[in-house]
Tab-separated table of C-alpha atoms in Angstrom:
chain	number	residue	atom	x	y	z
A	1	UNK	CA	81.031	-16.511	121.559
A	2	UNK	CA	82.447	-19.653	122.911
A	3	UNK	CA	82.558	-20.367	126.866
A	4	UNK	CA	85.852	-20.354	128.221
A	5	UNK	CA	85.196	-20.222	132.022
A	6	UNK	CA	88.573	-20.598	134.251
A	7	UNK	CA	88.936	-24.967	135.723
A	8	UNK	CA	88.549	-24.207	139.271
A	9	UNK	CA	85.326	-22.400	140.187
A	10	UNK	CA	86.538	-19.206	142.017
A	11	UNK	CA	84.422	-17.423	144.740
A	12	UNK	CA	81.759	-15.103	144.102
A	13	UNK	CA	79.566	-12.249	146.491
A	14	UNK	CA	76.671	-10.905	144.819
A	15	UNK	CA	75.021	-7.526	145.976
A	16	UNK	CA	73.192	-4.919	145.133
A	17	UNK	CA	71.220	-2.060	146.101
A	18	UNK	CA	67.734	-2.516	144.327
A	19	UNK	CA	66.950	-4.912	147.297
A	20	UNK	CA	67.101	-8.664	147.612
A	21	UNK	CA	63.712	-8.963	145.811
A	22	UNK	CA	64.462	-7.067	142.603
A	23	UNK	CA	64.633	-8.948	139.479
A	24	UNK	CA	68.151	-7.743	138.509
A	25	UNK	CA	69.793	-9.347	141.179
A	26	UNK	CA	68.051	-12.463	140.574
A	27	UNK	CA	69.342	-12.206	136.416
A	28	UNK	CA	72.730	-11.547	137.600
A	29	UNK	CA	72.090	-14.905	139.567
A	30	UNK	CA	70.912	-16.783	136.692
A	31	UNK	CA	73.971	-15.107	135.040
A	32	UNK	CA	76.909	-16.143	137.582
A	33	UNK	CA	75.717	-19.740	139.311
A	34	UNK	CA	76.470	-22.322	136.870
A	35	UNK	CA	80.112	-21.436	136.194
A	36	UNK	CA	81.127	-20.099	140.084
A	37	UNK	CA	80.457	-20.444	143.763
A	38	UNK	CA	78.110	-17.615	144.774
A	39	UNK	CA	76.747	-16.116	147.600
A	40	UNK	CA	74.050	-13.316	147.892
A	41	UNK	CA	73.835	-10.629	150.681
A	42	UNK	CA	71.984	-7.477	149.406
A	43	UNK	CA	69.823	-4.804	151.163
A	44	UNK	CA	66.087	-6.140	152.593
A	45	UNK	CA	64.654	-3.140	150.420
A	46	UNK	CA	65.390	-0.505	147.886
A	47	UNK	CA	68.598	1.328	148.732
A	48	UNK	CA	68.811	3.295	145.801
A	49	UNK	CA	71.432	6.311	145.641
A	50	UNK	CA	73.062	5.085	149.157
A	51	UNK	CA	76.356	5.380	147.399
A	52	UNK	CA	78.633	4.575	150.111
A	53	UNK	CA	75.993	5.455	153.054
A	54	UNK	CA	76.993	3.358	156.613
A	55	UNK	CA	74.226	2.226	159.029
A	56	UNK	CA	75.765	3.909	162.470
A	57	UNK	CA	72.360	5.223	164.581
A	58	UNK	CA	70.840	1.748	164.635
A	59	UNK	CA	71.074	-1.735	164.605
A	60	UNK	CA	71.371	-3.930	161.604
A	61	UNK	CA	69.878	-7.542	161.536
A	62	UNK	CA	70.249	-10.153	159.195
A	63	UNK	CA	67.574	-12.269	157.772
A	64	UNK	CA	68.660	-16.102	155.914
A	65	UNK	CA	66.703	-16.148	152.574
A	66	UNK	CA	65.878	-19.036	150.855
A	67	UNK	CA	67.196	-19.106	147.237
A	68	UNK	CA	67.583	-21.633	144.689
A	69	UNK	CA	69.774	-24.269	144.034
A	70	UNK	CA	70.872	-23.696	148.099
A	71	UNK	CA	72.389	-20.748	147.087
A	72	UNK	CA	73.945	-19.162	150.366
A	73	UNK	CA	71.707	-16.086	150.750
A	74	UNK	CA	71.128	-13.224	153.122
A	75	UNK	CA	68.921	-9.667	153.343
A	76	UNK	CA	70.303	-7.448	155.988
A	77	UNK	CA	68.045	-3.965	156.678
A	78	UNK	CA	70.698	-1.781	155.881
A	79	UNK	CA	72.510	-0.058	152.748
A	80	UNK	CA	74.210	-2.059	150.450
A	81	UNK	CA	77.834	-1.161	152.067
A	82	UNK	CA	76.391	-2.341	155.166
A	83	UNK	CA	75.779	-5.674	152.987
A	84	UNK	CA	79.501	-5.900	151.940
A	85	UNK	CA	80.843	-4.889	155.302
A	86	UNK	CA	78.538	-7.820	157.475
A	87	UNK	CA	79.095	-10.188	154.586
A	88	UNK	CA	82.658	-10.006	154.930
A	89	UNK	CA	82.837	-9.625	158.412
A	90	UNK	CA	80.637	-12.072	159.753
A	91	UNK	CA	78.237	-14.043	156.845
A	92	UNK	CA	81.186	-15.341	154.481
A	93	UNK	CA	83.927	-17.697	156.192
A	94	UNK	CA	85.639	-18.001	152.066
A	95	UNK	CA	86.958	-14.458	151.400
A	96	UNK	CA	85.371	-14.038	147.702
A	97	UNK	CA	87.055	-13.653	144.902
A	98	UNK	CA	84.680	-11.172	143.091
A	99	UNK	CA	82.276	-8.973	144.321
A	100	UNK	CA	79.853	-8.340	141.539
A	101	UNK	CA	76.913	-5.563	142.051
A	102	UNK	CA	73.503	-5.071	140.143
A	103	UNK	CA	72.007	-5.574	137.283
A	104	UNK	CA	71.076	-1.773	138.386
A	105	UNK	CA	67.925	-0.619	137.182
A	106	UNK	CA	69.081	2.978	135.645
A	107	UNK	CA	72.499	3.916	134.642
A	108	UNK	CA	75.351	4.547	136.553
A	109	UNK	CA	77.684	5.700	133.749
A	110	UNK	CA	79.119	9.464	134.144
A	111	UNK	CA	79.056	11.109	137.734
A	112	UNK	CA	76.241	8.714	138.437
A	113	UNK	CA	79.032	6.747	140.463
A	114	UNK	CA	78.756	9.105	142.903
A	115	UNK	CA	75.213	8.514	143.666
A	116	UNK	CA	74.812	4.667	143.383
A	117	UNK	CA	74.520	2.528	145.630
A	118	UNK	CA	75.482	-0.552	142.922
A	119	UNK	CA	78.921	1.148	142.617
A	120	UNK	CA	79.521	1.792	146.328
A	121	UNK	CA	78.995	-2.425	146.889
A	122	UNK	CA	81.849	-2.639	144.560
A	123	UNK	CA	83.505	0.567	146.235
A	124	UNK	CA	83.745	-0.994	149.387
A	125	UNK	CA	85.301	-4.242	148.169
A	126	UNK	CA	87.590	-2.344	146.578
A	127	UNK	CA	88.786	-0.549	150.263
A	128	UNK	CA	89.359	-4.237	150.756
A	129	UNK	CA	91.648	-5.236	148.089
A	130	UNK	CA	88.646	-7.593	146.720
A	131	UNK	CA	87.814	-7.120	142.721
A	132	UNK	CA	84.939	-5.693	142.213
A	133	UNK	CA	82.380	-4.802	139.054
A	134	UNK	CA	79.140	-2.908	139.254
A	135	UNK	CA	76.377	-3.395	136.893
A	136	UNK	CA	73.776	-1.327	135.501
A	137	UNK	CA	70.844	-0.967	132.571
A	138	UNK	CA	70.579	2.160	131.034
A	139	UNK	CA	66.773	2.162	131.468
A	140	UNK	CA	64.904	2.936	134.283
A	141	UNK	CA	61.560	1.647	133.480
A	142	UNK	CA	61.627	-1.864	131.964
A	143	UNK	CA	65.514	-2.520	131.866
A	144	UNK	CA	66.930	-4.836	129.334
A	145	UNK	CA	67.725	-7.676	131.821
A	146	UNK	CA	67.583	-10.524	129.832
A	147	UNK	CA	70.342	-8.642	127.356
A	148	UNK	CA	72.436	-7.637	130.269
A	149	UNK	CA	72.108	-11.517	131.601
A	150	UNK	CA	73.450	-12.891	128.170
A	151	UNK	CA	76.708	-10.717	128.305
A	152	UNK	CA	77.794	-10.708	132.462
A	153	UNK	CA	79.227	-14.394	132.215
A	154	UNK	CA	82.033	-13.126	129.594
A	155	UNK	CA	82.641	-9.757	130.734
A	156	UNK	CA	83.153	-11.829	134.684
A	157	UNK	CA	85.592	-13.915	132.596
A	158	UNK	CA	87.652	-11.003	131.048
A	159	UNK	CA	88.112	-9.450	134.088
A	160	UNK	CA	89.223	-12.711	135.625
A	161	UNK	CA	91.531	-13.225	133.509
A	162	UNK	CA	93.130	-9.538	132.883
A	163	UNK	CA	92.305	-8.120	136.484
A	164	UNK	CA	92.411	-4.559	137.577
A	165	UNK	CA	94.784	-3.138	139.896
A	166	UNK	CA	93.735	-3.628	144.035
A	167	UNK	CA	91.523	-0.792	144.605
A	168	UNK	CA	90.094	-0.553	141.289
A	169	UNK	CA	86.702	-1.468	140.088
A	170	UNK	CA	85.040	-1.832	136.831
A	171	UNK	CA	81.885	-0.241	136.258
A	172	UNK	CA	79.650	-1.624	133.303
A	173	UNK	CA	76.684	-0.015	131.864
A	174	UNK	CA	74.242	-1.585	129.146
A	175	UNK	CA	72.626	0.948	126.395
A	176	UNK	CA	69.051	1.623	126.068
A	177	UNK	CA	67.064	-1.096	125.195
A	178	UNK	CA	65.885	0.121	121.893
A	179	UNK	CA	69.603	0.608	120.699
A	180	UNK	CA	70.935	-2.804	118.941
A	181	UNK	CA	74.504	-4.114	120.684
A	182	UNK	CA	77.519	-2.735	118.697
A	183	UNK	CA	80.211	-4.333	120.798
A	184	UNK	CA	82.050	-3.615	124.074
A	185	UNK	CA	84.036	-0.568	124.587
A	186	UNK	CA	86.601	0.436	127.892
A	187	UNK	CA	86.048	3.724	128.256
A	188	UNK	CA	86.572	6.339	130.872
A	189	UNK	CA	83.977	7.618	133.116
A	190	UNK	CA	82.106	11.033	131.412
A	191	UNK	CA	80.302	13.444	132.828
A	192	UNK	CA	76.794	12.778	132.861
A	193	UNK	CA	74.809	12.589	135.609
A	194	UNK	CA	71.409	13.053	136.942
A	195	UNK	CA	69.819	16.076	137.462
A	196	UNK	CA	66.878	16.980	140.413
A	197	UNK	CA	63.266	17.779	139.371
A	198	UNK	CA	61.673	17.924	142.194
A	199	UNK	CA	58.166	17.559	142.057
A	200	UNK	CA	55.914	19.576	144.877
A	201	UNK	CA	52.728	17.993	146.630
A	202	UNK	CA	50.490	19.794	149.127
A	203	UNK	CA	49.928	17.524	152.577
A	204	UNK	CA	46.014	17.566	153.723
A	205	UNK	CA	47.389	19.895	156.774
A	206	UNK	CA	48.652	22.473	154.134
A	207	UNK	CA	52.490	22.139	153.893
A	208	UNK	CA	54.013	21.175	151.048
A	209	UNK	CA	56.796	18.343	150.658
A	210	UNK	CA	58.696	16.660	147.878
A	211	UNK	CA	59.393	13.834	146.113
A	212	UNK	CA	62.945	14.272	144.662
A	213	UNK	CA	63.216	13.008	141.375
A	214	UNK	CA	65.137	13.164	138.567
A	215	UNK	CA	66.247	12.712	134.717
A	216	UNK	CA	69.804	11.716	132.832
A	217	UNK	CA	71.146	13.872	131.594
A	218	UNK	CA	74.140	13.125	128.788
A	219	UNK	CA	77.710	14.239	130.013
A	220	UNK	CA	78.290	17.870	127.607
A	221	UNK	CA	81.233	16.708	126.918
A	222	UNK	CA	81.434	14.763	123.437
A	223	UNK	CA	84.514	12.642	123.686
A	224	UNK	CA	84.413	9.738	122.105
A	225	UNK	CA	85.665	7.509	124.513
A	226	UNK	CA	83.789	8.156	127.504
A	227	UNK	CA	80.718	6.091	128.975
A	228	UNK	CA	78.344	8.443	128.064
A	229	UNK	CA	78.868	9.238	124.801
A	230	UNK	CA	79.757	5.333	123.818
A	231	UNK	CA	76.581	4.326	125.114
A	232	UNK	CA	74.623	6.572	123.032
A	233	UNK	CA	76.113	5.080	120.270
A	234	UNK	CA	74.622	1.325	121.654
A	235	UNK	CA	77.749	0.189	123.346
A	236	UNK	CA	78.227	-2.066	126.508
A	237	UNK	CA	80.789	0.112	128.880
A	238	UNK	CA	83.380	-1.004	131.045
A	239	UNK	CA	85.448	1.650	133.034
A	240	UNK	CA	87.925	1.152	135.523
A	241	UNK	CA	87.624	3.475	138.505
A	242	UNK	CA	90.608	4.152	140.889
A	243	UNK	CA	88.488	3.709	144.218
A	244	UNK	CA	90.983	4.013	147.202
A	245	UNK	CA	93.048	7.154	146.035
A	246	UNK	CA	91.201	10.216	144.739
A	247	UNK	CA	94.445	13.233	144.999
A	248	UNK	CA	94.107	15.369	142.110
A	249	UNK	CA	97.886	14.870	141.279
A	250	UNK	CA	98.065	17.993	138.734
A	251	UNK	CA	96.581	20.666	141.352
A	252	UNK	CA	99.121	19.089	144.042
A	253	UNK	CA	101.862	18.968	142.079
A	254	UNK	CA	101.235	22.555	140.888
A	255	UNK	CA	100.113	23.888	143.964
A	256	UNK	CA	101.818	22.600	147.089
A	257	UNK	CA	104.861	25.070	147.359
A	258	UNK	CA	102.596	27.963	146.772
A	259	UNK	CA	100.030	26.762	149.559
A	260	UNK	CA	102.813	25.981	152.176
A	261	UNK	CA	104.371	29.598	151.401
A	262	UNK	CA	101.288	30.907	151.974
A	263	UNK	CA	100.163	30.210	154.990
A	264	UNK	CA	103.883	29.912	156.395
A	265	UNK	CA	103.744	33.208	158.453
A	266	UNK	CA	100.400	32.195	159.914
A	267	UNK	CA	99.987	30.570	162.932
């Protein structure tokens, strides 16, 4: 592949929700600086399945971070929308041009956009018409960093230069580790998703409690072009997701006269 970054060095906000210290967010650094302006502002700690989660009980403070190469850089002890909402609000004074989120540790492919944290950075940009892509290894344990590192730069560029709609992100998912790179693939989002296996502990006093874990399970649906199948198949995923307008159009369409007759007579 040959480097074709745009002239003029556009603006970008890095997040994340594996916490300021995890070593994704410092690959997606390594990744991102040379080619744009970046800034960092990511949770102090592990935020993991926030999803779109809003710090309103307590305060939230902000902590400056030193970072290489001066690299403007914040940790704020909140979730990571609390990150995108006080870095555009107060931290930033360029509005960025990208929000980019990750490298995840675990995938968010399938329904597991519900969950993340990673995806609701780039969720909230989206609410505020600012591009956004969320990034994530399929592994858990050990991700493939240093693969996902090599391909971020180009897959910034493509969507640079053939942006999504406002309120639309792009959520990208590497394979497994053990699976050699086919290629790249758009897909749409499948149905896979994580599923609880709780695992029970007895306390000292005699109650028990739980630590909520989980496993991945592949969407059971086998289409072809969907995250979860195409990364099976050792594909890097990209797939747009509509963020600000969720109607389902067909059950609306289908439905509204009968609804309103319905309940007409009832008051």
């Amino acid at each position: 592949m040959t480097k074709n970054f745009p002239s003029k060095k556009p603006f970008i906000l890095i997040s994340n929700d594996d916490g300021i210290e995890a070593p994704g967010i410092k690959h997606l650094w390594n990744a991102l600086h040379e080619n744009y302006d970046v800034a960092i502002v990511a949770p102090h700690k592990e935020k993991s399945g926030s999803s779109l989660a809003t710090t309103m009980l307590k305060p939230l403070h902000i902590f400056k971070v030193n970072w290489e190469k001066d690299t403007p850089a914040w940790k704020v002890t909140g979730t990571p929308t609390d990150s995108i909402k006080l870095a555009l609000s107060v931290l930033l004074k360029r509005k960025p041009d990208l929000v980019v989120s990750g490298i995840n540790k675990g995938s968010n492919a399938g329904g597991n956009v519900l969950f993340s944290g990673t995806v609701g950075c780039a969720i909230e940009s989206s609410f505020r018409n600012i591009p956004a892509i969320a990034f994530s290894c399929y592994d858990l344990i050990d991700p493939a960093y240093d693969v996902a590192e090599k391909y971020v730069p180009y897959i910034v560029d493509y969507f640079f230069k053939h942006p999504t709609a406002l309120g639309t992100l792009v959520n990208v998912t590497f394979p497994k580790k053990d699976l050699p790179i086919k290629g790249f693939k758009l897909a749409r989002q499948g149905l896979g998703r994580w599923f609880e296996t709780p695992s029970e502990r007895q306390h000292p006093e005699g109650h028990y409690y739980y630590w909520l874990g989980g496993r991945l399970e592949d969407s059971p649906e086998k289409k072809k072009d969907s995250d979860t199948h195409l990364l099976n198949d050792g594909y890097i995923t990209a797939v747009p997701i509509k963020a600000i307008e969720l109607t389902d159009h067909d059950y609306f369409e289908n439905k509204k006269n009968d609804f309103e007759k319905y309940f007409q007579n009832i008051s």
